[in-house]
mmCIF file of C-alpha atoms in Angstrom:
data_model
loop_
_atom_site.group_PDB
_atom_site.id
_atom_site.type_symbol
_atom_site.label_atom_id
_atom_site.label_comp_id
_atom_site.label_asym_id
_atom_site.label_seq_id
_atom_site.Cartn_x
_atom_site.Cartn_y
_atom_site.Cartn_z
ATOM 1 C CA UNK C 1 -97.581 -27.031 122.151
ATOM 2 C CA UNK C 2 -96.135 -28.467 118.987
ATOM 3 C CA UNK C 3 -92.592 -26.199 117.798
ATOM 4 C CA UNK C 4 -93.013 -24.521 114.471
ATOM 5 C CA UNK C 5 -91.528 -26.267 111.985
ATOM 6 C CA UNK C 6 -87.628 -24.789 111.433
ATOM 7 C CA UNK C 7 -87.271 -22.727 108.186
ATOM 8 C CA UNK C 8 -85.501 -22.834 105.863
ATOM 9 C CA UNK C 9 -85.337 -26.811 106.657
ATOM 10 C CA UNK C 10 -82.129 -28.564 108.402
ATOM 11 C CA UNK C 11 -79.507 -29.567 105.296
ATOM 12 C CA UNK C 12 -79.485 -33.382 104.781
ATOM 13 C CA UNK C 13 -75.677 -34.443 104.898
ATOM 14 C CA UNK C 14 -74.916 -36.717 102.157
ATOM 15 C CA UNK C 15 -73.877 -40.413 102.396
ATOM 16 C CA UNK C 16 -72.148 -40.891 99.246
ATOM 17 C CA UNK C 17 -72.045 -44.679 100.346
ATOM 18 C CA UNK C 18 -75.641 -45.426 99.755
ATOM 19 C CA UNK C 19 -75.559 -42.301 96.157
ATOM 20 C CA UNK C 20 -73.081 -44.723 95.092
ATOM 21 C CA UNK C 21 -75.170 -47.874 95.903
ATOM 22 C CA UNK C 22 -77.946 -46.907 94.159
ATOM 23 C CA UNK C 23 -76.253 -45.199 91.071
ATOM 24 C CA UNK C 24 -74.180 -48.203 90.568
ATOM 25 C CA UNK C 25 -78.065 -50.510 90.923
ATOM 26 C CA UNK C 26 -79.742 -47.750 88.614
ATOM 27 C CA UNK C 27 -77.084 -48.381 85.805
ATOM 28 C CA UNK C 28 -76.799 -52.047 86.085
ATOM 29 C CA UNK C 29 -80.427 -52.747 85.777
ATOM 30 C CA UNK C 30 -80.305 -50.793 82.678
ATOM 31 C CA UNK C 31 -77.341 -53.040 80.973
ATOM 32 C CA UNK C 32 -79.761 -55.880 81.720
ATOM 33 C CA UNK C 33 -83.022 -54.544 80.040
ATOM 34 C CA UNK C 34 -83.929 -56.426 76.714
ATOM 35 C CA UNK C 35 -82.913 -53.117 74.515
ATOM 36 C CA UNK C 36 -79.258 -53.402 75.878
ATOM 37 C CA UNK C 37 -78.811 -57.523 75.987
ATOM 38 C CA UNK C 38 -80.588 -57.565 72.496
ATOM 39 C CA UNK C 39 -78.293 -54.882 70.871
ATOM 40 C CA UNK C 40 -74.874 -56.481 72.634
ATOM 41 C CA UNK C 41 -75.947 -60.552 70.807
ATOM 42 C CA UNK C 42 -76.242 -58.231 67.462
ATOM 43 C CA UNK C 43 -72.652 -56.945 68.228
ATOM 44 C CA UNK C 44 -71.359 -59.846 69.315
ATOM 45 C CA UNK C 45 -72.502 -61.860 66.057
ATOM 46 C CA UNK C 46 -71.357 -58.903 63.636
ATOM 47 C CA UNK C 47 -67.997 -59.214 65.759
ATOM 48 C CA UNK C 48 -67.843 -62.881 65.382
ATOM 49 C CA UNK C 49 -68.479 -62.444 61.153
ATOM 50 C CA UNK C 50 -65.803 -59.713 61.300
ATOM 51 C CA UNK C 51 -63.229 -62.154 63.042
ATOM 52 C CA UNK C 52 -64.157 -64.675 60.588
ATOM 53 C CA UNK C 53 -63.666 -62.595 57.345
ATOM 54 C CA UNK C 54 -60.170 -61.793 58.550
ATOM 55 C CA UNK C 55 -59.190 -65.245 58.955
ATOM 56 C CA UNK C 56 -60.624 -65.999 55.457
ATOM 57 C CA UNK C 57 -62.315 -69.345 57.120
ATOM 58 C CA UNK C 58 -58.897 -69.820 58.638
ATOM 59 C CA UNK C 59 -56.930 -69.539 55.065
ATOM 60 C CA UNK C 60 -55.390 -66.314 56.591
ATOM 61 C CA UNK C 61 -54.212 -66.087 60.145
ATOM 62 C CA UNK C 62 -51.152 -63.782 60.191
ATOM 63 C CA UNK C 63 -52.778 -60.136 60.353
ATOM 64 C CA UNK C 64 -55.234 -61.557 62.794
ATOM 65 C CA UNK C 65 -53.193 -60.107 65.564
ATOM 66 C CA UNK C 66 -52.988 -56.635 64.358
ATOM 67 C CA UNK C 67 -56.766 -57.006 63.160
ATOM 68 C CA UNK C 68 -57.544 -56.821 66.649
ATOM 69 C CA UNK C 69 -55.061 -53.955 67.720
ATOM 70 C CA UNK C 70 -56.290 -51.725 64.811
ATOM 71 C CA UNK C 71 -59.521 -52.325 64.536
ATOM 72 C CA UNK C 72 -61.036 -53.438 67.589
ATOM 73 C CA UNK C 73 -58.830 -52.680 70.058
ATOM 74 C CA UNK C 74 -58.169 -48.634 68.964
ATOM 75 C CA UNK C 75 -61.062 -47.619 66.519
ATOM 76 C CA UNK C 76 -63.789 -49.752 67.937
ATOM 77 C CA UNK C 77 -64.013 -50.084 71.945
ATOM 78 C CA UNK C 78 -63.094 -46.225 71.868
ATOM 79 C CA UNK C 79 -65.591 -45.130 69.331
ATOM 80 C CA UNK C 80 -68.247 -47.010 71.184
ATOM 81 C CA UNK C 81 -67.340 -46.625 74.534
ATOM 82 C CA UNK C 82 -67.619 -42.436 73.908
ATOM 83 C CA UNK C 83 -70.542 -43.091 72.261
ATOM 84 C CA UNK C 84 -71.935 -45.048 75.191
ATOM 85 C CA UNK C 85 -70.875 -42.926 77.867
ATOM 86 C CA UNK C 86 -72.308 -39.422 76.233
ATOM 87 C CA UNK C 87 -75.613 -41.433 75.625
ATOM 88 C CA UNK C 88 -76.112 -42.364 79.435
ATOM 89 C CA UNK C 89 -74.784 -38.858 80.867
ATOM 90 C CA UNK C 90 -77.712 -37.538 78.620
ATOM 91 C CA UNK C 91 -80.251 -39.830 80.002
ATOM 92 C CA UNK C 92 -79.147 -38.289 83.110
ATOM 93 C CA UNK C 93 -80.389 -34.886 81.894
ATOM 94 C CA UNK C 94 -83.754 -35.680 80.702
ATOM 95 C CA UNK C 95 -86.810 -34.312 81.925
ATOM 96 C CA UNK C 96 -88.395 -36.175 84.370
ATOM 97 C CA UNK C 97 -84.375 -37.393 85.270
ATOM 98 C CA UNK C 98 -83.115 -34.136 86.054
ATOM 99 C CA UNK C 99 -85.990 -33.524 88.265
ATOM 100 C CA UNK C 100 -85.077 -36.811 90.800
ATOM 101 C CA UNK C 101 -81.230 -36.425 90.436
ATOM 102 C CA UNK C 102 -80.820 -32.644 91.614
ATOM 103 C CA UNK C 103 -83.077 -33.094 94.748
ATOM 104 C CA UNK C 104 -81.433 -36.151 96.075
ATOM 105 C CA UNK C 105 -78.667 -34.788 98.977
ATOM 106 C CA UNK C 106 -75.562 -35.969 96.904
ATOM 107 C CA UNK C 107 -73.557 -33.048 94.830
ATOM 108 C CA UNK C 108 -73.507 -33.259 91.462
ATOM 109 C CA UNK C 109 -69.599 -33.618 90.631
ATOM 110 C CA UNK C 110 -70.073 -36.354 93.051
ATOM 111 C CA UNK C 111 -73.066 -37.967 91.806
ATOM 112 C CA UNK C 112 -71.159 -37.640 87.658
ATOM 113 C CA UNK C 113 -68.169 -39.589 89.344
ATOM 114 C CA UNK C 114 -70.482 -42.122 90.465
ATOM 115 C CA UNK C 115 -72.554 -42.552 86.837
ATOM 116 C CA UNK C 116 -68.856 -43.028 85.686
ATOM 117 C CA UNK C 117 -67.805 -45.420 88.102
ATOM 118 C CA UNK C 118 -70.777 -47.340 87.556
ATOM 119 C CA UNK C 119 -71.330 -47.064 83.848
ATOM 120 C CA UNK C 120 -67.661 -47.577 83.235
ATOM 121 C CA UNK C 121 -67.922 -50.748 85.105
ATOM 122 C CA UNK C 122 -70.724 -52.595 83.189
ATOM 123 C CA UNK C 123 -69.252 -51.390 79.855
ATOM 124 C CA UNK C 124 -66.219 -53.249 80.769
ATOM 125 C CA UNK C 125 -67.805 -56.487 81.127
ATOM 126 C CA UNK C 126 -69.521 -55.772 77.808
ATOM 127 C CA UNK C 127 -66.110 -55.247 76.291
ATOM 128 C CA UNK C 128 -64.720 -58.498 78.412
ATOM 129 C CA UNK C 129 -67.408 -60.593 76.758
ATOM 130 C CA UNK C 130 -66.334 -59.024 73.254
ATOM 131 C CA UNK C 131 -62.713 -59.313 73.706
ATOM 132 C CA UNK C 132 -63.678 -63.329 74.411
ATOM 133 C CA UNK C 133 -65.623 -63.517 71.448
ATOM 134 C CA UNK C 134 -62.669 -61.848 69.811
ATOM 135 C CA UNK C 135 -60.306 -64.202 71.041
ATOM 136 C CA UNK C 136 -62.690 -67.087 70.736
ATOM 137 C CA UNK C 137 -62.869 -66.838 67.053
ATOM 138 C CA UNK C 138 -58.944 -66.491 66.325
ATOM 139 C CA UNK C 139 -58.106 -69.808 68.463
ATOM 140 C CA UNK C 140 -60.980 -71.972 66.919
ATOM 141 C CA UNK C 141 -59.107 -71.039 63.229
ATOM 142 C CA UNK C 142 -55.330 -71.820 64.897
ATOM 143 C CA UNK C 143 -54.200 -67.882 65.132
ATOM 144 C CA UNK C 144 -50.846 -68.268 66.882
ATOM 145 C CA UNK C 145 -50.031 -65.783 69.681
ATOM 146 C CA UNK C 146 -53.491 -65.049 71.683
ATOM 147 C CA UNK C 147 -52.779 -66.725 74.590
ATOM 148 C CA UNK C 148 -49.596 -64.431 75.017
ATOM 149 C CA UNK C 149 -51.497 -61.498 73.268
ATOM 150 C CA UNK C 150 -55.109 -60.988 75.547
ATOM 151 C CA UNK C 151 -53.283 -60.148 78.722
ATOM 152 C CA UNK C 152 -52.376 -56.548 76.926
ATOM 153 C CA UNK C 153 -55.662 -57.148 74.839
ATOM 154 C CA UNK C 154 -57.647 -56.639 77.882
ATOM 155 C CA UNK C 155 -55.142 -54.190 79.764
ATOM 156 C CA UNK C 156 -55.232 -51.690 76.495
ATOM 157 C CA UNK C 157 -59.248 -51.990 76.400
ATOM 158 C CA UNK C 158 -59.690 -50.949 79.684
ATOM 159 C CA UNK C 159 -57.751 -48.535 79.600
ATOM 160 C CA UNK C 160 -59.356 -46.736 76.520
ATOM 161 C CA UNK C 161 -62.733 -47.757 77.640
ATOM 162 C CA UNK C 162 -62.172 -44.916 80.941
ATOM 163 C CA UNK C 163 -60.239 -42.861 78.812
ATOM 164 C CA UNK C 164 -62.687 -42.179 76.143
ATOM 165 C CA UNK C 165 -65.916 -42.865 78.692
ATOM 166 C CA UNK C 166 -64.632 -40.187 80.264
ATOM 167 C CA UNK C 167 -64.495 -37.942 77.012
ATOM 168 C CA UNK C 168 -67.930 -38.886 76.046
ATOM 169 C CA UNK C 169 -69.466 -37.839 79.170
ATOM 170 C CA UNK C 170 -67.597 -34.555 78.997
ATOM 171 C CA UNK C 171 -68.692 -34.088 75.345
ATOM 172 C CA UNK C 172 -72.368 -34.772 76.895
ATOM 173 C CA UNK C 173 -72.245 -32.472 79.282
ATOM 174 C CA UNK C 174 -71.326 -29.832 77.127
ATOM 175 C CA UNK C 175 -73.956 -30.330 74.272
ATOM 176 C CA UNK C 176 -76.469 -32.930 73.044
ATOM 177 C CA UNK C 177 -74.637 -32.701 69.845
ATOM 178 C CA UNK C 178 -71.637 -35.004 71.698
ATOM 179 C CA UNK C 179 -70.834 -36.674 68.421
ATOM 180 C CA UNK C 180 -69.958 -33.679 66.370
ATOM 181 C CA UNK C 181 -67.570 -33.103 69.147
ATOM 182 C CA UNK C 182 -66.111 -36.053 69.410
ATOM 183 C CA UNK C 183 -65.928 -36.382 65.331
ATOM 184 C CA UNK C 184 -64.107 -33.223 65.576
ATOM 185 C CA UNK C 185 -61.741 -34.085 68.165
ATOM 186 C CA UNK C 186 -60.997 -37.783 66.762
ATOM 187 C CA UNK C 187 -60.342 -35.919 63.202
ATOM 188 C CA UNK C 188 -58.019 -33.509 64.925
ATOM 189 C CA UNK C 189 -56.216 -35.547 67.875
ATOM 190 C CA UNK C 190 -56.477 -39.167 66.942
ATOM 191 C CA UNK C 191 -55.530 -38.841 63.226
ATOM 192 C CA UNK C 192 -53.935 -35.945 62.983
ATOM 193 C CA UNK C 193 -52.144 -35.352 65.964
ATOM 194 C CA UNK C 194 -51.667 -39.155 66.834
ATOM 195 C CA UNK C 195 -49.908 -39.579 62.742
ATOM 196 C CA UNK C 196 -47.311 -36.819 63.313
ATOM 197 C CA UNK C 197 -43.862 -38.333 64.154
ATOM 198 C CA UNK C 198 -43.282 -36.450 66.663
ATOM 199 C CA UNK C 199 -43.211 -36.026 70.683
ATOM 200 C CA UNK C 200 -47.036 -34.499 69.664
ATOM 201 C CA UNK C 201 -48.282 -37.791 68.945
ATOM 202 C CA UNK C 202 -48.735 -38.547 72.522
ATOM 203 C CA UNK C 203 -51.631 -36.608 73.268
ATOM 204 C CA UNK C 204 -53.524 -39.198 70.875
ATOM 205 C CA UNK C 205 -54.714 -41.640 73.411
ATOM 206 C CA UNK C 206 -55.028 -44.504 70.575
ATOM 207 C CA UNK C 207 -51.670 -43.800 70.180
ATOM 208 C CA UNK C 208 -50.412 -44.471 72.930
ATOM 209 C CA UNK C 209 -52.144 -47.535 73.072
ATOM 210 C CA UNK C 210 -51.146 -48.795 69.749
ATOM 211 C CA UNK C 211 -47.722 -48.151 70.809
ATOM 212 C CA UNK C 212 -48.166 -50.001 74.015
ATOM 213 C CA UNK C 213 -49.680 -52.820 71.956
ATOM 214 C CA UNK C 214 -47.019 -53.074 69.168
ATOM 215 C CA UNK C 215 -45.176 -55.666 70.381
ATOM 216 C CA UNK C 216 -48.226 -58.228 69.425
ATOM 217 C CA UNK C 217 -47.901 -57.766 65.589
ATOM 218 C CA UNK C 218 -44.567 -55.547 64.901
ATOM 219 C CA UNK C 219 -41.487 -57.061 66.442
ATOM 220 C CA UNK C 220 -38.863 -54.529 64.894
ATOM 221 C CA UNK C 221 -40.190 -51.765 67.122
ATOM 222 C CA UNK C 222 -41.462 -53.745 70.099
ATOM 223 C CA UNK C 223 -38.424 -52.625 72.144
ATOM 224 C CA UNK C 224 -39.759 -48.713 72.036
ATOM 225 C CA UNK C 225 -43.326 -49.551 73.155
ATOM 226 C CA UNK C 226 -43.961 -47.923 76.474
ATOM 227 C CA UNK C 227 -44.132 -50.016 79.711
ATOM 228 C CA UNK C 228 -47.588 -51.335 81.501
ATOM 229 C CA UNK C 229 -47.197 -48.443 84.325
ATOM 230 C CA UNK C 230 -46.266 -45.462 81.850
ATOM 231 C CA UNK C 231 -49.119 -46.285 79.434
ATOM 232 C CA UNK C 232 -51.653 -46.800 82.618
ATOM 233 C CA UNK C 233 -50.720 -43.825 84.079
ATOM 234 C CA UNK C 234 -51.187 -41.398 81.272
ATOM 235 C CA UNK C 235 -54.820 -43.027 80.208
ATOM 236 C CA UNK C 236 -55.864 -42.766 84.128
ATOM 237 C CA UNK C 237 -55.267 -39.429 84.420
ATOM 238 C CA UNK C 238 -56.369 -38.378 81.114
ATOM 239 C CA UNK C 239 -59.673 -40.021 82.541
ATOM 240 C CA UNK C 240 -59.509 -38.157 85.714
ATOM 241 C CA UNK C 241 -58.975 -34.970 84.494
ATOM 242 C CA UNK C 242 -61.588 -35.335 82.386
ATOM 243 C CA UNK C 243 -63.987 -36.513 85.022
ATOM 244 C CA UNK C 244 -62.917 -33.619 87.521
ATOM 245 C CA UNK C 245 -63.621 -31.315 84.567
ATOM 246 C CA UNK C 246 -67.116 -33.249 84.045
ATOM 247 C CA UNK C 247 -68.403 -33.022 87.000
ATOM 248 C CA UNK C 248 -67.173 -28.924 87.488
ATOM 249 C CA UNK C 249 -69.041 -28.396 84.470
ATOM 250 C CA UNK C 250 -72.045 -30.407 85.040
ATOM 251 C CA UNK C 251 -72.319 -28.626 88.886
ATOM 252 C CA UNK C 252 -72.286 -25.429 86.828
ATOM 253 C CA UNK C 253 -75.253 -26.263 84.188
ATOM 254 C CA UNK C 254 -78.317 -25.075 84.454
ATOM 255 C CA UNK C 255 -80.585 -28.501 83.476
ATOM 256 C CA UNK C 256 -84.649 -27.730 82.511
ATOM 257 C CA UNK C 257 -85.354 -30.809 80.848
ATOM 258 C CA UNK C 258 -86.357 -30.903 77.021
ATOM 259 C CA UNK C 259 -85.236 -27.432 76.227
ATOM 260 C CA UNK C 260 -81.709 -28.156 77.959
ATOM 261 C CA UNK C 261 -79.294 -28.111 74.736
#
């Protein structure tokens, strides 16, 4: 005589090994579709022309340096990394999406550390190709100081890439209307908390960055720019905290698909 089946059914213990494995293979493939690799050559060409402009065909090389801190190191990998990162937490909570991701045996905080992990990974080798291209175009037109400048080029980019990953996801989780949120908090921390000269400053991330970075294009105040391990710390943990309070929030959700706000 066959036993009746047990009910409810035995819980399936989770191997976050193999959730990870196939999170990380899920977001990878989708950095190598055509509508990501097309999108990332426009980027890189626009990046290029940008590079190019400030060099004025290599008339101009002396703001090149803090061209890059400015501009592409603390307005643009930070604005497009949050943008990023909200954008693939929501394709998370699509119909259809939703549906696979909450029956597989792996809890949710766990599975939004994982998208993060992952996600945060290709996005830096996005941002290592850009940083290149960057680079590439101030040596070609003879800007003096790169090869001393990408080591806290690349270092600071990280860095704000996790930070501000981190912040879009959280923004994503909370609404599909992430970019208010994050246009809100960049008025309101970045600018105007990160331009107060004071010990307030420092809860602007791109400040501390900037700071960290000054010593490539501002020598008089290069000996008050925080360390490598001070600056690391504080953007790791901002990112951590911020992941922790992801996931916590994302476990808590109740996800239906196209009417999920």
């Amino acid at each position: 005589m066959t036993p009746a089946p047990a009910f409810p059914p035995p819980r399936v213990a989770a191997d976050f090994s193999h959730a990870f494995g196939g999170v990380w293979r899920l977001t990878f493939r989708r950095f190598l579709l055509p509508g990501s690799l097309v999108p990332l050559a426009i980027a890189l060409a626009l990046l290029a022309l940008l590079g190019f402009a400030q060099t004025r065909g290599g008339q101009r090389t002396d703001h090149y340096v803090e061209w890059l801190v400015r501009f592409y190191a603390t307005f643009l990998t930070p604005a497009l990394a949050f943008l990023a990162a909200g954008g693939a937490l929501r394709d998370e909570m699509k119909s259809g999406t939703v549906d696979y991701v909450l029956t597989r045996p792996v809890p949710r905080p766990a599975f939004v550390v994982f998208k993060f992990l992952a996600h945060t990974a290709c996005v830096q080798l996005q941002f290592v190709v850009a940083l290149a291209v960057a680079l590439g175009v101030g040596m070609a037109f003879g800007v003096p100081g790169l090869a001393a400048a990408w080591p806290r080029l690349l270092f600071a980019q990280a860095l704000l890439i996790a930070a501000f990953g981190a912040l879009g996801m959280f923004c994503a989780a909370l609404t599909t209307r992430y970019f208010v949120i994050g246009l809100a908090y960049a008025a309101v921390v970045e600018v105007g908390v990160g331009s107060i000269p004071t010990q307030l400053s420092r809860l602007s991330m791109t400040h501390q960055v900037r700071n960290f970075l000054a010593p490539l294009f501002d020598a008089a105040n290069a000996a008050d720019a925080p360390g490598w391990i001070i600056t690391g710390a504080i953007l790791i943990v901002f990112a951590a905290v911020v992941v922790a309070a992801t996931g916590a929030l994302f476990a808590m959700r109740e996800l239906s698909g196209p009417a999920d706000a």
